Amino acid sequence: MSTAPEMGPAEEHALRLIVMRSERDLDTHEMRCVPCRTPGVICGTGANIAATNKNAKLALGITE
């Protein structure tokens, strides 16, 4: 059982902005980062951006 309060429109909007921003940030990072361009490899920064995006999507109930 979740003890978190209901998400209001402002919180939902903020999370959607995080999702959009982190997707752009990850795309930009992957273009510049040699390890992240290597298949099967991701650096710490790329992993952090991806985790932020995943957490925001989970909070919004978005599944891929």
Short mmCIF file of N, CA, C and O in Angstrom, two decimals:
data_model
loop_
_atom_site.label_atom_id
_atom_site.label_comp_id
_atom_site.label_asym_id
_atom_site.label_seq_id
_atom_site.Cartn_x
_atom_site.Cartn_y
_atom_site.Cartn_z
N MET A 1 0.84 -1.17 0.00
CA MET A 1 0.00 0.00 0.00
C MET A 1 0.89 1.23 0.00
O MET A 1 1.81 1.36 0.79
N SER A 2 0.59 2.15 -0.90
CA SER A 2 1.39 3.36 -1.03
C SER A 2 0.92 4.42 -0.05
O SER A 2 -0.28 4.62 0.15
N THR A 3 1.87 5.08 0.57
CA THR A 3 1.53 6.17 1.48
C THR A 3 1.76 7.52 0.83
O THR A 3 1.62 8.55 1.48
N ALA A 4 2.12 7.52 -0.45
CA ALA A 4 2.37 8.78 -1.16
C ALA A 4 1.04 9.49 -1.42
O ALA A 4 0.03 8.85 -1.70
N PRO A 5 1.04 10.80 -1.32
CA PRO A 5 -0.19 11.55 -1.61
C PRO A 5 -0.51 11.49 -3.11
O PRO A 5 0.35 11.18 -3.93
N GLU A 6 -1.75 11.78 -3.44
CA GLU A 6 -2.17 11.81 -4.83
C GLU A 6 -1.35 12.85 -5.60
O GLU A 6 -1.02 13.90 -5.06
N MET A 7 -1.06 12.55 -6.84
CA MET A 7 -0.31 13.48 -7.68
C MET A 7 -1.28 14.49 -8.28
O MET A 7 -2.28 14.11 -8.89
N GLY A 8 -0.98 15.76 -8.12
CA GLY A 8 -1.81 16.81 -8.70
C GLY A 8 -1.36 17.15 -10.11
O GLY A 8 -0.34 16.63 -10.60
N PRO A 9 -2.08 18.04 -10.77
CA PRO A 9 -1.73 18.41 -12.14
C PRO A 9 -0.33 19.04 -12.25
O PRO A 9 0.38 18.81 -13.23
N ALA A 10 0.07 19.82 -11.28
CA ALA A 10 1.39 20.46 -11.33
C ALA A 10 2.50 19.42 -11.24
O ALA A 10 3.50 19.49 -11.97
N GLU A 11 2.34 18.43 -10.36
CA GLU A 11 3.34 17.37 -10.23
C GLU A 11 3.40 16.51 -11.50
O GLU A 11 4.48 16.14 -11.95
N GLU A 12 2.24 16.21 -12.05
CA GLU A 12 2.21 15.40 -13.28
C GLU A 12 2.89 16.16 -14.42
O GLU A 12 3.67 15.58 -15.18
N HIS A 13 2.62 17.44 -14.54
CA HIS A 13 3.24 18.25 -15.58
C HIS A 13 4.76 18.27 -15.40
O HIS A 13 5.51 18.11 -16.38
N ALA A 14 5.22 18.44 -14.17
CA ALA A 14 6.66 18.46 -13.89
C ALA A 14 7.31 17.13 -14.26
O ALA A 14 8.39 17.11 -14.85
N LEU A 15 6.66 16.02 -13.95
CA LEU A 15 7.21 14.71 -14.30
C LEU A 15 7.25 14.51 -15.81
O LEU A 15 8.21 13.95 -16.34
N ARG A 16 6.24 14.99 -16.51
CA ARG A 16 6.25 14.88 -17.98
C ARG A 16 7.40 15.70 -18.57
O ARG A 16 8.04 15.27 -19.54
N LEU A 17 7.67 16.87 -17.99
CA LEU A 17 8.80 17.67 -18.45
C LEU A 17 10.12 16.95 -18.19
O LEU A 17 11.03 17.00 -19.02
N ILE A 18 10.22 16.27 -17.05
CA ILE A 18 11.43 15.49 -16.74
C ILE A 18 11.63 14.39 -17.77
O ILE A 18 12.75 14.17 -18.24
N VAL A 19 10.56 13.71 -18.13
CA VAL A 19 10.66 12.64 -19.13
C VAL A 19 11.15 13.19 -20.47
O VAL A 19 12.09 12.66 -21.07
N MET A 20 10.54 14.30 -20.91
CA MET A 20 10.95 14.87 -22.19
C MET A 20 12.40 15.33 -22.15
O MET A 20 13.18 15.09 -23.08
N ARG A 21 12.78 15.99 -21.06
CA ARG A 21 14.14 16.51 -20.94
C ARG A 21 15.16 15.38 -20.86
O ARG A 21 16.21 15.42 -21.50
N SER A 22 14.87 14.35 -20.05
CA SER A 22 15.85 13.28 -19.90
C SER A 22 16.01 12.47 -21.17
O SER A 22 17.10 11.97 -21.47
N GLU A 23 14.95 12.34 -21.97
CA GLU A 23 15.08 11.64 -23.25
C GLU A 23 15.99 12.43 -24.19
O GLU A 23 16.85 11.86 -24.86
N ARG A 24 15.83 13.75 -24.24
CA ARG A 24 16.72 14.59 -25.06
C ARG A 24 18.14 14.54 -24.53
O ARG A 24 19.10 14.45 -25.31
N ASP A 25 18.28 14.64 -23.19
CA ASP A 25 19.62 14.60 -22.59
C ASP A 25 20.33 13.29 -22.91
O ASP A 25 21.53 13.29 -23.21
N LEU A 26 19.62 12.18 -22.85
CA LEU A 26 20.23 10.88 -23.12
C LEU A 26 20.64 10.78 -24.59
O LEU A 26 21.74 10.32 -24.89
N ASP A 27 19.79 11.25 -25.49
CA ASP A 27 20.14 11.23 -26.91
C ASP A 27 21.40 12.06 -27.16
O ASP A 27 22.32 11.63 -27.85
N THR A 28 21.44 13.26 -26.59
CA THR A 28 22.59 14.14 -26.75
C THR A 28 23.84 13.52 -26.14
O THR A 28 24.91 13.53 -26.75
N HIS A 29 23.70 12.95 -24.95
CA HIS A 29 24.84 12.33 -24.29
C HIS A 29 25.39 11.17 -25.10
O HIS A 29 26.60 11.03 -25.28
N GLU A 30 24.50 10.32 -25.60
CA GLU A 30 24.93 9.15 -26.35
C GLU A 30 25.65 9.53 -27.63
O GLU A 30 26.53 8.81 -28.09
N MET A 31 25.31 10.69 -28.23
CA MET A 31 26.00 11.13 -29.44
C MET A 31 27.44 11.54 -29.14
O MET A 31 28.31 11.42 -29.99
N ARG A 32 27.70 12.01 -27.93
CA ARG A 32 29.01 12.54 -27.57
C ARG A 32 29.89 11.57 -26.79
O ARG A 32 31.09 11.76 -26.69
N CYS A 33 29.32 10.56 -26.20
CA CYS A 33 30.04 9.67 -25.30
C CYS A 33 30.48 8.40 -26.04
O CYS A 33 29.64 7.63 -26.51
N VAL A 34 31.77 8.19 -26.12
CA VAL A 34 32.31 7.03 -26.83
C VAL A 34 31.83 5.71 -26.19
O VAL A 34 31.36 4.82 -26.90
N PRO A 35 31.93 5.55 -24.84
CA PRO A 35 31.44 4.28 -24.27
C PRO A 35 29.95 4.04 -24.56
O PRO A 35 29.56 2.90 -24.85
N CYS A 36 29.13 5.09 -24.51
CA CYS A 36 27.70 4.90 -24.74
C CYS A 36 27.38 4.59 -26.20
O CYS A 36 26.32 4.04 -26.50
N ARG A 37 28.27 4.94 -27.12
CA ARG A 37 28.07 4.60 -28.53
C ARG A 37 28.49 3.18 -28.83
O ARG A 37 28.18 2.64 -29.89
N THR A 38 29.18 2.55 -27.90
CA THR A 38 29.62 1.17 -28.06
C THR A 38 28.45 0.24 -27.70
O THR A 38 27.88 0.37 -26.62
N PRO A 39 28.06 -0.65 -28.59
CA PRO A 39 26.94 -1.55 -28.30
C PRO A 39 27.16 -2.34 -27.00
O PRO A 39 28.23 -2.89 -26.76
N GLY A 40 26.15 -2.33 -26.16
CA GLY A 40 26.19 -3.09 -24.91
C GLY A 40 26.91 -2.40 -23.77
O GLY A 40 27.06 -2.97 -22.70
N VAL A 41 27.37 -1.14 -23.97
CA VAL A 41 28.11 -0.42 -22.94
C VAL A 41 27.37 0.88 -22.65
O VAL A 41 26.84 1.51 -23.55
N ILE A 42 27.33 1.26 -21.38
CA ILE A 42 26.76 2.54 -20.99
C ILE A 42 27.59 3.08 -19.83
O ILE A 42 27.99 2.33 -18.95
N CYS A 43 27.89 4.36 -19.87
CA CYS A 43 28.70 4.95 -18.80
C CYS A 43 27.80 5.36 -17.63
O CYS A 43 26.58 5.27 -17.72
N GLY A 44 28.40 5.80 -16.55
CA GLY A 44 27.64 6.19 -15.36
C GLY A 44 26.68 7.33 -15.62
O GLY A 44 25.54 7.32 -15.14
N THR A 45 27.09 8.32 -16.40
CA THR A 45 26.21 9.46 -16.70
C THR A 45 25.00 8.99 -17.50
O THR A 45 23.87 9.36 -17.20
N GLY A 46 25.25 8.18 -18.52
CA GLY A 46 24.15 7.65 -19.32
C GLY A 46 23.19 6.82 -18.48
O GLY A 46 21.97 6.90 -18.64
N ALA A 47 23.73 6.04 -17.58
CA ALA A 47 22.89 5.22 -16.70
C ALA A 47 22.05 6.08 -15.77
O ALA A 47 20.87 5.78 -15.53
N ASN A 48 22.62 7.16 -15.26
CA ASN A 48 21.86 8.06 -14.37
C ASN A 48 20.73 8.75 -15.11
O ASN A 48 19.62 8.87 -14.59
N ILE A 49 21.00 9.21 -16.32
CA ILE A 49 19.94 9.85 -17.12
C ILE A 49 18.83 8.86 -17.41
O ILE A 49 17.64 9.17 -17.27
N ALA A 50 19.19 7.64 -17.79
CA ALA A 50 18.20 6.60 -18.10
C ALA A 50 17.37 6.25 -16.86
O ALA A 50 16.16 6.05 -16.95
N ALA A 51 18.01 6.19 -15.70
CA ALA A 51 17.29 5.87 -14.46
C ALA A 51 16.32 6.98 -14.08
O ALA A 51 15.20 6.70 -13.64
N THR A 52 16.72 8.23 -14.27
CA THR A 52 15.83 9.36 -13.99
C THR A 52 14.59 9.27 -14.87
O THR A 52 13.46 9.45 -14.40
N ASN A 53 14.80 8.98 -16.14
CA ASN A 53 13.69 8.87 -17.08
C ASN A 53 12.78 7.71 -16.70
O ASN A 53 11.55 7.84 -16.69
N LYS A 54 13.36 6.58 -16.34
CA LYS A 54 12.57 5.40 -15.96
C LYS A 54 11.72 5.69 -14.72
O LYS A 54 10.54 5.36 -14.68
N ASN A 55 12.31 6.33 -13.72
CA ASN A 55 11.58 6.64 -12.49
C ASN A 55 10.43 7.61 -12.74
O ASN A 55 9.34 7.44 -12.20
N ALA A 56 10.66 8.61 -13.57
CA ALA A 56 9.60 9.56 -13.89
C ALA A 56 8.47 8.87 -14.65
O ALA A 56 7.29 9.11 -14.37
N LYS A 57 8.82 7.99 -15.58
CA LYS A 57 7.79 7.26 -16.32
C LYS A 57 6.99 6.34 -15.40
O LYS A 57 5.77 6.23 -15.54
N LEU A 58 7.67 5.68 -14.47
CA LEU A 58 6.96 4.82 -13.51
C LEU A 58 5.97 5.63 -12.68
O LEU A 58 4.85 5.20 -12.42
N ALA A 59 6.40 6.81 -12.24
CA ALA A 59 5.52 7.66 -11.43
C ALA A 59 4.30 8.11 -12.22
O ALA A 59 3.22 8.29 -11.66
N LEU A 60 4.46 8.26 -13.53
CA LEU A 60 3.34 8.67 -14.38
C LEU A 60 2.50 7.48 -14.85
O LEU A 60 1.45 7.66 -15.44
N GLY A 61 2.99 6.27 -14.62
CA GLY A 61 2.27 5.08 -15.05
C GLY A 61 2.49 4.77 -16.52
O GLY A 61 1.71 4.05 -17.13
N ILE A 62 3.57 5.30 -17.09
CA ILE A 62 3.90 5.04 -18.50
C ILE A 62 4.73 3.76 -18.57
O ILE A 62 5.73 3.63 -17.89
N THR A 63 4.28 2.82 -19.38
CA THR A 63 5.04 1.59 -19.57
C THR A 63 5.44 1.49 -21.02
O THR A 63 4.73 1.95 -21.91
N GLU A 64 6.60 0.90 -21.25
CA GLU A 64 7.08 0.76 -22.63
C GLU A 64 7.11 -0.69 -23.02
O GLU A 64 7.25 -1.57 -22.31
#
